[in-house]
N, CA, C and O atoms as a DFTB+ gen file, in Angstrom:
740 C
 N C O
     1  1       0.916      -0.989       0.057
     2  2      -0.303      -0.303       0.053
     3  2       0.981       1.347      -0.143
     4  3       0.963       2.146       0.794
     5  1       1.641       1.549      -0.977
     6  2       2.854       2.188      -1.325
     7  2       1.738       3.786      -1.438
     8  3       2.174       4.894      -1.125
     9  1       0.535       3.586      -1.857
    10  2       0.166       5.159      -1.617
    11  2      -0.769       5.904      -0.571
    12  3      -1.414       6.925      -0.814
    13  1      -0.722       5.047       0.933
    14  2      -1.097       5.656       2.151
    15  2      -0.648       7.314       2.033
    16  3      -1.396       8.291       2.045
    17  1       0.670       7.275       1.929
    18  2       1.162       8.819       2.912
    19  2       0.283       9.053       1.445
    20  3      -0.730       8.357       1.523
    21  1       0.339       9.975      -0.177
    22  2      -0.666      10.005      -1.437
    23  2      -1.570      10.196      -1.023
    24  3      -2.122      11.267      -1.277
    25  1      -2.081       9.390      -0.303
    26  2      -3.285       9.184      -0.095
    27  2      -3.809       9.739       0.705
    28  3      -4.965      10.084       0.457
    29  1      -2.994      10.223       2.545
    30  2      -3.406      11.141       3.050
    31  2      -3.299      12.794       2.872
    32  3      -3.878      13.614       3.585
    33  1      -2.357      13.107       1.669
    34  2      -2.400      14.133       1.528
    35  2      -2.615      14.587      -0.374
    36  3      -2.018      15.245      -1.226
    37  1      -3.926      13.688      -0.248
    38  2      -4.713      14.518      -1.449
    39  2      -6.015      14.529      -0.836
    40  3      -6.942      14.416      -1.638
    41  1      -6.262      14.615       0.129
    42  2      -7.377      14.059       1.199
    43  2      -8.387      15.673       0.779
    44  3      -7.743      16.697       1.006
    45  1      -9.429      15.834       0.375
    46  2     -10.483      16.547       0.060
    47  2     -11.890      17.054       1.082
    48  3     -12.850      16.291       1.186
    49  1     -11.877      18.111       1.639
    50  2     -13.138      17.888       2.414
    51  2     -14.625      17.336       1.944
    52  3     -14.626      17.332       0.713
    53  1     -15.677      16.948       2.374
    54  2     -16.841      16.850       2.097
    55  2     -17.343      17.275       3.011
    56  3     -16.686      17.357       4.049
    57  1     -18.897      17.769       2.965
    58  2     -19.709      18.055       4.081
    59  2     -19.778      16.827       4.733
    60  3     -19.522      15.700       4.311
    61  1     -20.242      17.288       6.055
    62  2     -21.084      15.687       7.193
    63  2     -21.391      16.350       8.095
    64  3     -20.869      17.332       8.624
    65  1     -22.515      15.641       8.331
    66  2     -23.249      16.322       9.524
    67  2     -22.279      16.141      10.583
    68  3     -21.286      15.414      10.592
    69  1     -22.945      17.301      11.908
    70  2     -22.888      17.014      13.509
    71  2     -23.652      16.516      13.868
    72  3     -24.628      16.463      13.120
    73  1     -23.737      15.960      14.947
    74  2     -23.813      15.135      15.708
    75  2     -23.733      15.153      17.548
    76  3     -22.546      15.053      17.859
    77  1     -24.320      15.216      18.364
    78  2     -23.890      14.362      19.626
    79  2     -23.590      12.815      20.202
    80  3     -23.147      12.603      21.331
    81  1     -23.983      11.543      19.004
    82  2     -23.462      10.581      19.344
    83  2     -22.302      10.117      18.088
    84  3     -21.947      10.497      16.973
    85  1     -22.037       9.198      18.939
    86  2     -20.978       8.666      17.628
    87  2     -21.311       7.790      16.545
    88  3     -21.758       6.691      16.872
    89  1     -21.163       8.090      15.099
    90  2     -21.840       6.999      14.192
    91  2     -20.339       6.043      13.366
    92  3     -19.114       5.997      13.479
    93  1     -21.099       5.602      12.793
    94  2     -20.370       4.115      12.532
    95  2     -20.441       4.317      10.999
    96  3     -21.486       4.459      10.365
    97  1     -19.366       4.312      10.561
    98  2     -19.347       3.928       8.995
    99  2     -19.679       2.722       8.376
   100  3     -18.935       1.961       8.995
   101  1     -20.390       1.907       7.445
   102  2     -20.188       0.654       7.597
   103  2     -20.654       0.269       5.982
   104  3     -21.721       0.717       5.563
   105  1     -19.861      -0.515       5.182
   106  2     -19.818      -0.549       3.880
   107  2     -19.876      -2.559       4.051
   108  3     -19.039      -3.337       4.509
   109  1     -21.377      -2.818       3.394
   110  2     -21.565      -4.325       3.901
   111  2     -21.254      -5.192       2.179
   112  3     -21.343      -6.365       1.815
   113  1     -20.931      -4.100       1.589
   114  2     -20.156      -4.922       0.487
   115  2     -18.882      -5.359       0.336
   116  3     -18.417      -6.205      -0.428
   117  1     -18.395      -4.699       1.131
   118  2     -16.544      -4.724       1.788
   119  2     -16.269      -5.540       3.432
   120  3     -15.223      -5.820       4.017
   121  1     -17.527      -5.713       3.755
   122  2     -17.970      -6.265       5.427
   123  2     -16.712      -5.412       5.776
   124  3     -15.698      -6.064       5.529
   125  1     -16.456      -4.238       6.242
   126  2     -15.672      -3.178       6.565
   127  2     -16.388      -2.290       7.174
   128  3     -17.288      -1.826       6.474
   129  1     -16.269      -1.675       8.779
   130  2     -17.109      -0.887       9.493
   131  2     -16.339       0.020      10.728
   132  3     -15.656      -0.563      11.571
   133  1     -16.480       1.169      10.742
   134  2     -15.561       1.673      11.752
   135  2     -16.724       3.055      12.605
   136  3     -17.605       3.648      11.982
   137  1     -16.424       3.274      13.997
   138  2     -16.801       3.928      14.385
   139  2     -16.086       5.412      14.449
   140  3     -15.032       5.661      13.864
   141  1     -16.808       6.347      15.239
   142  2     -16.119       7.793      14.594
   143  2     -16.862       8.689      15.048
   144  3     -18.062       8.620      14.781
   145  1     -16.253      10.011      16.034
   146  2     -17.579      10.612      16.550
   147  2     -17.902      11.969      15.741
   148  3     -16.964      12.764      15.792
   149  1     -18.943      12.379      15.058
   150  2     -18.592      13.760      13.442
   151  2     -18.862      14.643      14.593
   152  3     -19.012      15.728      14.031
   153  1     -19.010      14.844      15.813
   154  2     -18.738      16.060      16.002
   155  2     -17.322      16.528      16.216
   156  3     -17.048      17.651      16.637
   157  1     -16.656      15.831      15.979
   158  2     -14.769      15.842      15.538
   159  2     -14.304      15.816      14.355
   160  3     -13.272      16.460      14.164
   161  1     -14.765      15.254      13.487
   162  2     -14.154      14.160      12.191
   163  2     -15.397      14.375      11.333
   164  3     -16.594      14.113      11.450
   165  1     -14.779      14.841      10.611
   166  2     -15.503      14.619       8.737
   167  2     -15.336      13.964       8.528
   168  3     -14.421      13.297       9.013
   169  1     -16.099      13.608       7.614
   170  2     -16.049      12.687       6.146
   171  2     -15.163      13.513       4.992
   172  3     -15.332      14.709       4.755
   173  1     -14.450      12.887       4.497
   174  2     -13.129      12.671       3.282
   175  2     -13.500      11.764       2.966
   176  3     -13.772      10.707       3.537
   177  1     -13.594      12.472       0.962
   178  2     -13.066      11.836       0.092
   179  2     -11.570      11.541      -0.185
   180  3     -10.861      12.112       0.643
   181  1     -10.743      10.687      -1.273
   182  2      -9.457      10.872      -1.266
   183  2      -9.186      10.218      -2.878
   184  3      -9.594       9.101      -3.195
   185  1      -8.698      10.805      -3.479
   186  2      -8.437      10.083      -4.942
   187  2      -8.225       8.370      -5.154
   188  3      -8.894       7.565      -5.803
   189  1      -7.082       8.208      -4.372
   190  2      -6.820       7.053      -4.739
   191  2      -8.129       5.820      -5.073
   192  3      -9.296       6.211      -5.050
   193  1      -7.860       4.545      -5.334
   194  2      -9.109       4.367      -5.367
   195  2      -9.389       3.401      -4.188
   196  3     -10.496       2.998      -3.832
   197  1      -8.105       3.084      -3.611
   198  2      -8.001       1.918      -2.371
   199  2      -8.642       2.727      -0.893
   200  3      -8.796       2.127       0.171
   201  1      -8.783       3.369      -0.985
   202  2      -9.360       4.284       0.119
   203  2     -11.127       3.998       0.122
   204  3     -11.951       4.071      -0.789
   205  1     -11.245       3.690       1.404
   206  2     -12.698       3.061       1.760
   207  2     -13.222       4.021       2.264
   208  3     -14.185       4.497       1.664
   209  1     -12.751       4.686       3.622
   210  2     -12.979       5.725       4.380
   211  2     -11.985       6.391       4.847
   212  3     -10.918       5.904       5.218
   213  1     -12.424       8.054       4.851
   214  2     -11.419       9.384       5.138
   215  2     -11.378       9.900       6.036
   216  3     -12.038      10.877       5.682
   217  1     -11.127      10.095       7.032
   218  2     -12.340      11.544       7.614
   219  2     -10.698      12.632       8.509
   220  3      -9.508      12.434       8.260
   221  1     -11.096      13.355       9.187
   222  2     -10.215      14.173       9.182
   223  2     -10.871      15.464      10.451
   224  3     -12.019      15.895      10.558
   225  1     -10.131      15.668      10.939
   226  2     -10.336      16.288      12.224
   227  2      -9.578      17.390      12.432
   228  3      -8.416      17.151      12.759
   229  1      -9.990      18.880      12.310
   230  2      -9.621      20.239      12.407
   231  2      -9.705      20.996      13.149
   232  3     -10.885      21.114      13.482
   233  1      -8.901      21.821      13.792
   234  2      -9.529      22.633      14.990
   235  2     -10.519      24.241      14.948
   236  3     -11.115      24.178      13.873
   237  1     -10.789      25.165      15.432
   238  2     -11.317      25.394      15.173
   239  2     -10.875      26.683      14.145
   240  3     -11.620      27.499      13.602
   241  1      -9.324      26.559      14.075
   242  2      -8.733      27.852      12.692
   243  2      -8.889      26.746      11.740
   244  3      -8.753      27.252      10.626
   245  1      -9.092      25.568      11.632
   246  2      -9.219      25.102       9.802
   247  2      -7.855      23.981      10.018
   248  3      -7.661      22.950       9.374
   249  1      -6.988      24.560      11.154
   250  2      -5.785      23.274      11.165
   251  2      -6.061      21.763      11.299
   252  3      -6.938      21.239      11.985
   253  1      -5.198      21.196      10.557
   254  2      -5.687      20.225      10.285
   255  2      -5.061      18.782      11.728
   256  3      -4.176      17.971      11.453
   257  1      -5.845      18.818      13.259
   258  2      -5.559      17.920      14.309
   259  2      -5.299      16.082      13.431
   260  3      -4.389      15.341      13.804
   261  1      -5.715      15.917      12.954
   262  2      -5.240      14.684      12.951
   263  2      -6.674      14.117      11.454
   264  3      -7.612      14.758      10.978
   265  1      -6.312      13.097      11.254
   266  2      -6.062      12.553       9.746
   267  2      -6.721      10.405      10.162
   268  3      -6.215       9.340      10.517
   269  1      -7.628      10.783       9.907
   270  2      -7.399       8.328       9.543
   271  2      -8.093       7.955       8.017
   272  3      -9.052       8.600       7.593
   273  1      -7.540       6.944       7.336
   274  2      -7.597       6.328       6.181
   275  2      -7.871       4.861       6.498
   276  3      -7.575       4.228       7.511
   277  1      -8.357       4.561       5.653
   278  2      -9.248       3.443       6.015
   279  2      -8.733       2.948       4.398
   280  3      -8.961       3.648       3.411
   281  1      -8.003       1.616       4.336
   282  2      -7.944       1.403       2.634
   283  2      -7.500      -0.117       2.551
   284  3      -6.847      -0.516       3.515
   285  1      -7.688      -0.761       1.824
   286  2      -8.547      -2.493       1.228
   287  2      -7.772      -2.320      -0.324
   288  3      -7.992      -1.594      -1.294
   289  1      -6.830      -3.301      -0.039
   290  2      -6.167      -3.385      -1.639
   291  2      -6.298      -5.033      -1.257
   292  3      -6.511      -5.646      -0.211
   293  1      -5.936      -5.617      -3.390
   294  2      -5.590      -7.239      -3.289
   295  2      -4.081      -7.046      -2.974
   296  3      -3.329      -6.098      -3.205
   297  1      -3.894      -8.151      -2.423
   298  2      -2.329      -8.402      -2.011
   299  2      -2.175     -10.288      -2.866
   300  3      -2.869     -11.304      -2.861
   301  1      -0.996      -9.908      -3.416
   302  2      -1.158     -11.708      -4.231
   303  2      -0.308     -12.043      -2.549
   304  3      -0.923     -13.004      -2.088
   305  1       0.860     -11.603      -1.494
   306  2       1.602     -12.099      -0.521
   307  2      -0.084     -12.451       0.578
   308  3       0.030     -13.404       1.349
   309  1      -1.524     -11.679       0.587
   310  2      -2.059     -12.083       1.484
   311  2      -2.656     -13.043       1.981
   312  3      -2.989     -12.872       3.154
   313  1      -2.921     -14.010       1.520
   314  2      -3.164     -16.117       1.497
   315  2      -1.794     -16.263       2.653
   316  3      -2.027     -16.924       3.665
   317  1      -0.640     -15.756       2.520
   318  2       0.352     -16.735       3.438
   319  2       0.585     -16.116       4.680
   320  3       1.387     -16.508       5.527
   321  1      -0.429     -14.756       4.780
   322  2      -0.281     -14.107       6.317
   323  2      -1.683     -14.340       6.930
   324  3      -1.952     -13.744       7.973
   325  1      -2.673     -15.230       6.316
   326  2      -3.825     -15.148       7.252
   327  2      -3.560     -16.865       8.007
   328  3      -3.434     -18.054       7.712
   329  1      -3.603     -15.805       9.275
   330  2      -3.791     -16.935      10.584
   331  2      -2.214     -17.754      10.496
   332  3      -1.930     -18.912      10.802
   333  1      -1.161     -16.404       9.832
   334  2       0.339     -17.017      10.366
   335  2       0.695     -15.424      10.910
   336  3       1.880     -15.339      11.232
   337  1      -0.180     -13.970      11.104
   338  2       0.296     -12.746      11.294
   339  2       1.700     -12.698      12.155
   340  3       2.750     -12.565      11.527
   341  1       1.723     -12.808      13.609
   342  2       2.501     -12.406      14.389
   343  2       3.585     -13.488      13.956
   344  3       4.260     -13.463      14.985
   345  1       4.279     -14.517      13.053
   346  2       5.854     -15.034      12.461
   347  2       5.574     -14.093      11.095
   348  3       6.223     -14.364      10.085
   349  1       4.729     -13.127      11.070
   350  2       5.736     -11.881       9.684
   351  2       5.072     -11.202      10.694
   352  3       3.878     -11.483      10.588
   353  1       5.243     -10.521      11.529
   354  2       4.883      -8.768      11.763
   355  2       6.001      -8.688      11.237
   356  3       5.867      -8.564      10.019
   357  1       7.537      -8.701      11.698
   358  2       8.686      -8.237      11.462
   359  2       8.785      -7.879      10.337
   360  3       9.127      -6.712      10.148
   361  1       8.508      -8.794       9.140
   362  2       8.990      -8.717       7.558
   363  2       7.629      -7.792       7.338
   364  3       8.078      -7.178       6.370
   365  1       6.095      -7.148       7.540
   366  2       5.021      -6.670       6.864
   367  2       5.484      -5.638       7.824
   368  3       5.098      -4.601       7.285
   369  1       6.277      -5.196       9.282
   370  2       6.732      -4.271       9.816
   371  2       7.416      -3.294       8.910
   372  3       7.019      -2.143       8.728
   373  1       8.880      -4.042       8.143
   374  2       9.953      -3.875       7.446
   375  2       9.141      -3.475       5.948
   376  3       9.330      -2.579       5.125
   377  1       8.276      -4.463       6.027
   378  2       7.892      -3.284       4.356
   379  2       7.399      -1.773       4.395
   380  3       7.692      -0.724       3.822
   381  1       6.136      -2.370       5.756
   382  2       5.042      -0.569       5.443
   383  2       6.796       0.534       6.163
   384  3       6.678       1.749       5.998
   385  1       7.736       0.212       6.632
   386  2       8.631       1.455       6.940
   387  2       9.410       1.413       5.982
   388  3      10.284       2.270       6.118
   389  1       9.564       0.569       4.672
   390  2      10.376       0.878       3.269
   391  2       9.544       1.399       2.985
   392  3      10.088       2.346       2.417
   393  1       8.436       1.588       2.902
   394  2       7.621       2.152       1.518
   395  2       7.620       3.824       2.496
   396  3       7.668       4.949       1.997
   397  1       7.570       3.573       3.526
   398  2       7.574       5.573       4.100
   399  2       8.722       6.018       4.336
   400  3       8.791       6.994       5.084
   401  1      10.104       5.380       3.714
   402  2      11.264       5.851       4.112
   403  2      11.505       6.274       2.260
   404  3      12.418       6.838       1.656
   405  1      10.426       5.780       1.907
   406  2      10.556       6.527       0.106
   407  2      10.505       8.024       0.522
   408  3      11.270       8.879       0.076
   409  1       9.588       8.227       1.361
   410  2       9.168       9.775       1.086
   411  2       9.847      10.716       2.282
   412  3       9.946      11.933       2.123
   413  1      10.352       9.984       3.611
   414  2      11.034      10.160       4.240
   415  2      12.217       9.208       4.359
   416  3      11.830       8.067       4.615
   417  1      13.726       9.338       4.238
   418  2      14.394       8.036       4.932
   419  2      14.615       7.772       5.997
   420  3      14.836       6.642       6.434
   421  1      14.567       9.627       7.084
   422  2      14.142       9.040       8.733
   423  2      13.420       8.850       9.360
   424  3      13.253       8.807      10.579
   425  1      12.664       8.650       8.137
   426  2      11.324       7.315       9.085
   427  2      11.827       6.820      10.228
   428  3      12.860       6.150      10.225
   429  1      11.087       7.124      11.426
   430  2      11.398       5.801      12.824
   431  2      10.437       5.740      13.177
   432  3       9.435       6.399      13.455
   433  1      11.253       3.839      13.119
   434  2       9.128       3.110      13.823
   435  2       9.426       3.462      15.364
   436  3      10.622       3.701      15.530
   437  1       9.041       3.509      15.946
   438  2       8.410       3.485      17.340
   439  2       8.042       2.353      18.159
   440  3       8.457       1.887      19.221
   441  1       6.907       1.982      17.127
   442  2       6.836      -0.204      18.436
   443  2       5.870      -0.336      17.202
   444  3       5.201       0.417      16.493
   445  1       6.165      -1.801      17.320
   446  2       5.083      -2.723      16.370
   447  2       4.898      -4.145      17.098
   448  3       5.547      -5.105      17.512
   449  1       3.719      -3.701      16.995
   450  2       3.193      -5.663      18.169
   451  2       2.159      -5.902      17.663
   452  3       1.416      -5.092      17.109
   453  1       1.916      -7.635      17.870
   454  2       0.576      -7.687      17.501
   455  2      -0.519      -7.035      19.208
   456  3      -0.198      -6.739      20.359
   457  1      -2.103      -7.098      18.274
   458  2      -3.095      -6.418      19.054
   459  2      -4.350      -6.949      19.189
   460  3      -4.266      -8.069      19.693
   461  1      -5.350      -6.661      18.980
   462  2      -6.608      -7.586      18.818
   463  2      -7.748      -6.226      18.522
   464  3      -8.144      -5.491      19.427
   465  1      -8.092      -6.112      17.284
   466  2      -9.136      -5.183      17.198
   467  2     -10.502      -5.521      16.505
   468  3     -10.414      -6.227      15.500
   469  1     -11.384      -5.236      16.783
   470  2     -12.883      -5.639      16.839
   471  2     -13.122      -7.710      16.356
   472  3     -13.913      -8.402      15.715
   473  1     -11.446      -7.957      17.450
   474  2     -11.230      -9.304      17.663
   475  2     -11.066     -10.264      16.264
   476  3     -11.432     -11.408      15.996
   477  1     -10.442      -9.372      15.622
   478  2      -9.494      -9.440      14.883
   479  2      -7.925      -9.629      15.086
   480  3      -7.710      -9.177      16.210
   481  1      -6.593     -10.130      14.479
   482  2      -5.650     -10.013      15.237
   483  2      -4.778      -9.207      14.354
   484  3      -4.740      -9.481      13.155
   485  1      -4.078      -8.242      14.838
   486  2      -3.687      -7.395      14.026
   487  2      -2.583      -6.460      14.411
   488  3      -2.541      -5.916      15.514
   489  1      -1.687      -6.289      13.466
   490  2      -0.430      -5.702      13.498
   491  2      -0.667      -4.473      13.910
   492  3      -1.198      -3.658      13.156
   493  1      -0.174      -4.059      15.619
   494  2      -0.549      -1.974      15.567
   495  2       1.346      -1.308      15.140
   496  3       2.490      -1.572      15.509
   497  1       0.886      -0.663      14.484
   498  2       2.159      -0.147      14.085
   499  2       2.809       1.526      14.282
   500  3       2.649       2.464      13.501
   501  1       3.184       1.522      14.923
   502  2       3.767       3.223      15.819
   503  2       4.735       3.789      15.020
   504  3       5.818       3.221      14.879
   505  1       4.443       5.007      14.388
   506  2       6.332       5.531      13.384
   507  2       6.141       7.483      13.254
   508  3       5.192       8.265      13.323
   509  1       7.092       7.557      13.116
   510  2       7.417       9.220      12.684
   511  2       7.786       8.903      11.444
   512  3       8.396       7.938      10.985
   513  1       7.274       9.968      10.921
   514  2       8.087      10.694       9.781
   515  2       7.606      12.468       9.168
   516  3       6.521      13.049       9.152
   517  1       8.870      12.844       8.765
   518  2       8.317      14.096       7.779
   519  2       7.421      14.115       6.382
   520  3       7.638      13.020       5.863
   521  1       6.704      14.709       5.720
   522  2       6.615      14.477       5.244
   523  2       5.895      16.251       4.897
   524  3       5.528      17.176       5.622
   525  1       6.004      15.940       2.855
   526  2       6.408      17.494       2.938
   527  2       6.492      18.671       3.913
   528  3       5.682      19.596       3.968
   529  1       7.386      18.542       4.538
   530  2       7.755      18.971       5.708
   531  2       6.833      19.249       7.078
   532  3       7.145      20.208       7.784
   533  1       5.767      18.460       7.428
   534  2       5.308      18.353       8.356
   535  2       5.988      16.730       8.792
   536  3       6.219      15.722       8.124
   537  1       6.226      17.220      10.852
   538  2       6.214      15.992      11.412
   539  2       5.004      15.164      12.108
   540  3       4.407      15.504      13.130
   541  1       4.838      14.326      11.546
   542  2       3.921      13.304      11.858
   543  2       3.738      12.316      12.748
   544  3       3.202      12.960      11.845
   545  1       3.602      11.483      13.506
   546  2       2.796      10.530      14.587
   547  2       2.244       9.684      13.526
   548  3       1.963      10.451      12.605
   549  1       1.976       8.590      13.229
   550  2       1.369       7.498      12.200
   551  2       0.999       6.578      12.954
   552  3       1.904       6.057      13.605
   553  1      -0.375       6.053      13.152
   554  2      -0.705       4.453      14.701
   555  2      -1.208       4.057      12.972
   556  3      -1.908       4.837      12.326
   557  1      -0.857       3.125      12.582
   558  2      -1.154       1.558      12.510
   559  2      -1.778       0.467      12.331
   560  3      -0.998      -0.457      12.096
   561  1      -3.437       0.016      12.347
   562  2      -3.713      -1.344      11.578
   563  2      -3.052      -1.917      10.765
   564  3      -2.659      -1.249       9.808
   565  1      -2.716      -3.243      10.837
   566  2      -2.378      -3.198       9.600
   567  2      -3.069      -5.217       9.463
   568  3      -2.634      -6.003      10.304
   569  1      -4.032      -5.718       8.419
   570  2      -3.908      -7.199       8.734
   571  2      -4.606      -7.023       8.009
   572  3      -5.052      -5.945       7.618
   573  1      -5.045      -8.946       7.403
   574  2      -5.508      -9.435       6.126
   575  2      -6.442     -10.944       6.282
   576  3      -6.263     -11.988       6.909
   577  1      -7.895     -10.249       5.028
   578  2      -8.686     -10.897       4.926
   579  2      -8.636     -11.421       3.789
   580  3      -8.966     -10.534       3.002
   581  1      -8.322     -12.738       3.011
   582  2      -8.860     -13.350       1.973
   583  2      -7.652     -12.643       1.122
   584  3      -6.564     -12.533       1.689
   585  1      -7.750     -12.322       0.232
   586  2      -6.762     -12.234      -0.556
   587  2      -6.456     -10.597      -0.255
   588  3      -6.068      -9.939      -1.220
   589  1      -6.519     -10.327       0.260
   590  2      -6.911      -7.743       0.629
   591  2      -6.057      -8.302       1.837
   592  3      -5.926      -9.328       2.503
   593  1      -5.455      -6.772       1.703
   594  2      -4.344      -6.293       2.857
   595  2      -5.579      -4.787       3.388
   596  3      -6.011      -3.985       2.560
   597  1      -5.822      -4.751       4.458
   598  2      -6.902      -4.426       5.049
   599  2      -5.678      -3.263       6.136
   600  3      -5.091      -3.637       7.151
   601  1      -5.609      -2.028       5.578
   602  2      -4.998      -0.793       6.421
   603  2      -5.723       0.070       7.226
   604  3      -6.700       0.615       6.711
   605  1      -5.518       0.250       8.093
   606  2      -6.180       1.952       8.880
   607  2      -4.980       2.654       9.362
   608  3      -4.132       2.034      10.003
   609  1      -4.854       3.888       9.100
   610  2      -4.006       4.387       9.000
   611  2      -4.296       5.724       9.786
   612  3      -5.182       6.434       9.311
   613  1      -3.594       6.197      11.046
   614  2      -4.457       7.751      11.865
   615  2      -2.868       8.334      12.022
   616  3      -1.781       7.763      11.937
   617  1      -3.277       9.836      12.309
   618  2      -1.800      10.480      12.162
   619  2      -2.157      11.470      13.170
   620  3      -3.184      11.250      13.813
   621  1      -1.365      12.710      13.461
   622  2      -1.571      13.811      14.043
   623  2      -0.583      14.774      13.820
   624  3       0.237      14.799      14.738
   625  1      -0.357      15.628      12.861
   626  2       1.004      16.883      12.737
   627  2       1.521      17.429      14.521
   628  3       0.758      17.591      15.474
   629  1       3.043      17.612      14.497
   630  2       3.503      17.679      15.714
   631  2       4.605      18.507      15.652
   632  3       5.620      18.349      14.974
   633  1       4.362      19.295      16.321
   634  2       4.397      19.935      17.283
   635  2       2.574      19.881      17.194
   636  3       2.117      20.026      16.060
   637  1       1.716      19.710      18.172
   638  2       0.782      20.013      19.116
   639  2       0.145      21.523      18.789
   640  3       1.296      21.939      18.920
   641  1      -0.438      22.440      18.558
   642  2      -0.962      23.508      18.615
   643  2      -2.351      24.285      18.687
   644  3      -2.730      25.381      18.274
   645  1      -3.070      23.020      19.541
   646  2      -4.929      23.547      19.005
   647  2      -5.361      23.305      20.385
   648  3      -4.830      22.546      21.196
   649  1      -6.529      24.146      20.567
   650  2      -7.470      23.954      21.343
   651  2      -8.445      23.699      22.279
   652  3      -9.125      24.267      23.134
   653  1      -8.077      21.689      21.356
   654  2      -9.398      21.047      22.094
   655  2      -8.211      20.137      23.424
   656  3      -8.575      19.367      24.312
   657  1      -7.114      20.491      23.176
   658  2      -6.167      19.851      24.468
   659  2      -5.004      19.029      24.128
   660  3      -4.446      19.163      23.039
   661  1      -4.515      17.980      25.220
   662  2      -3.432      18.456      24.850
   663  2      -2.871      16.628      24.280
   664  3      -3.450      15.597      24.622
   665  1      -1.789      16.696      23.484
   666  2      -0.932      15.194      22.697
   667  2      -1.796      13.779      23.003
   668  3      -1.929      12.954      22.099
   669  1      -2.305      13.581      24.184
   670  2      -2.883      12.401      25.162
   671  2      -3.797      12.498      24.311
   672  3      -3.897      11.631      23.442
   673  1      -4.817      13.754      24.373
   674  2      -6.334      13.747      24.163
   675  2      -6.460      13.632      22.707
   676  3      -7.416      13.091      22.152
   677  1      -5.587      14.093      22.188
   678  2      -5.458      13.148      20.016
   679  2      -5.388      12.243      20.364
   680  3      -6.503      11.830      20.680
   681  1      -4.095      11.070      20.650
   682  2      -3.687       9.603      20.782
   683  2      -4.706       8.878      21.320
   684  3      -4.921       7.676      21.166
   685  1      -5.573       9.992      22.220
   686  2      -6.735       8.593      23.070
   687  2      -8.356       8.903      21.365
   688  3      -9.040       8.120      20.705
   689  1      -8.249      10.058      21.401
   690  2      -9.268       9.754      19.992
   691  2      -8.968       8.726      18.752
   692  3      -9.543       7.756      18.259
   693  1      -7.676       9.507      18.495
   694  2      -7.212       7.941      17.195
   695  2      -7.304       6.360      17.589
   696  3      -7.518       5.404      16.844
   697  1      -7.093       6.386      18.887
   698  2      -7.060       4.759      19.403
   699  2      -8.293       4.337      19.621
   700  3      -8.452       3.120      19.529
   701  1      -9.727       5.347      20.029
   702  2     -10.782       4.911      20.519
   703  2     -11.451       4.666      18.741
   704  3     -12.036       3.590      18.622
   705  1     -11.409       5.417      17.622
   706  2     -11.074       5.540      16.035
   707  2     -10.432       3.887      15.735
   708  3     -11.130       2.948      15.352
   709  1      -9.224       3.834      15.964
   710  2      -8.836       2.059      15.696
   711  2      -9.228       1.318      15.922
   712  3      -9.426       0.425      15.098
   713  1      -9.642       1.218      17.392
   714  2     -10.536       0.390      17.834
   715  2     -11.710       0.362      17.676
   716  3     -12.353      -0.534      18.224
   717  1     -12.380       1.375      16.845
   718  2     -14.109       1.081      16.571
   719  2     -13.806       0.475      15.453
   720  3     -14.716       0.775      14.680
   721  1     -12.856      -0.387      14.769
   722  2     -12.761      -0.752      13.164
   723  2     -12.931      -2.389      13.243
   724  3     -12.104      -3.115      13.796
   725  1     -14.298      -2.918      12.514
   726  2     -14.136      -4.059      12.806
   727  2     -14.610      -4.854      11.372
   728  3     -15.704      -4.798      10.812
   729  1     -13.813      -5.348      11.119
   730  2     -13.753      -6.495      10.025
   731  2     -14.235      -7.772       9.304
   732  3     -13.468      -8.541       8.724
   733  1     -15.562      -7.929       9.389
   734  2     -16.316      -9.027       9.137
   735  2     -15.299     -10.355       8.156
   736  3     -14.670     -10.010       7.156
   737  1     -15.297     -11.490       8.537
   738  2     -15.267     -12.673       7.504
   739  2     -16.170     -12.136       6.029
   740  3     -16.288     -12.895       5.067
């Protein structure tokens, strides 16, 4: 999914209703869903055909505080990872970092670990990179289903200078979005 960063940089805002209750994006054809708070996050569109769902959080001044992009693409290697994700964690992480280092040779891996999201084994990756002059922290959930690679990336620019609270509050919001992902068989 080398298109990840290009996708994030080409997101265009689309009007989304605001409300008090979290809402669920659901795509029954792709059997994917995610929960987000639409008082903070706004649905966006991407030019990338593999982006299934994108949201962005803007400050009151219009600055981007955070973004999330859910992508799905057919991958020839997907079937070999099914059921053996943990044993391939390091190779998958290295591949994701190699893609990121094409854009920023100084990109850093902060953490890569196995986790469970929506009852599915996933790799959780935390990394840092400068993209077009902006330092970003990026959280990723990566897994495979059938012949598909499924990646949910969320990130935010550093340093945080927003009116909504500390970086830990933003990280918690991103964590809530990533943990709201459901991938049905």
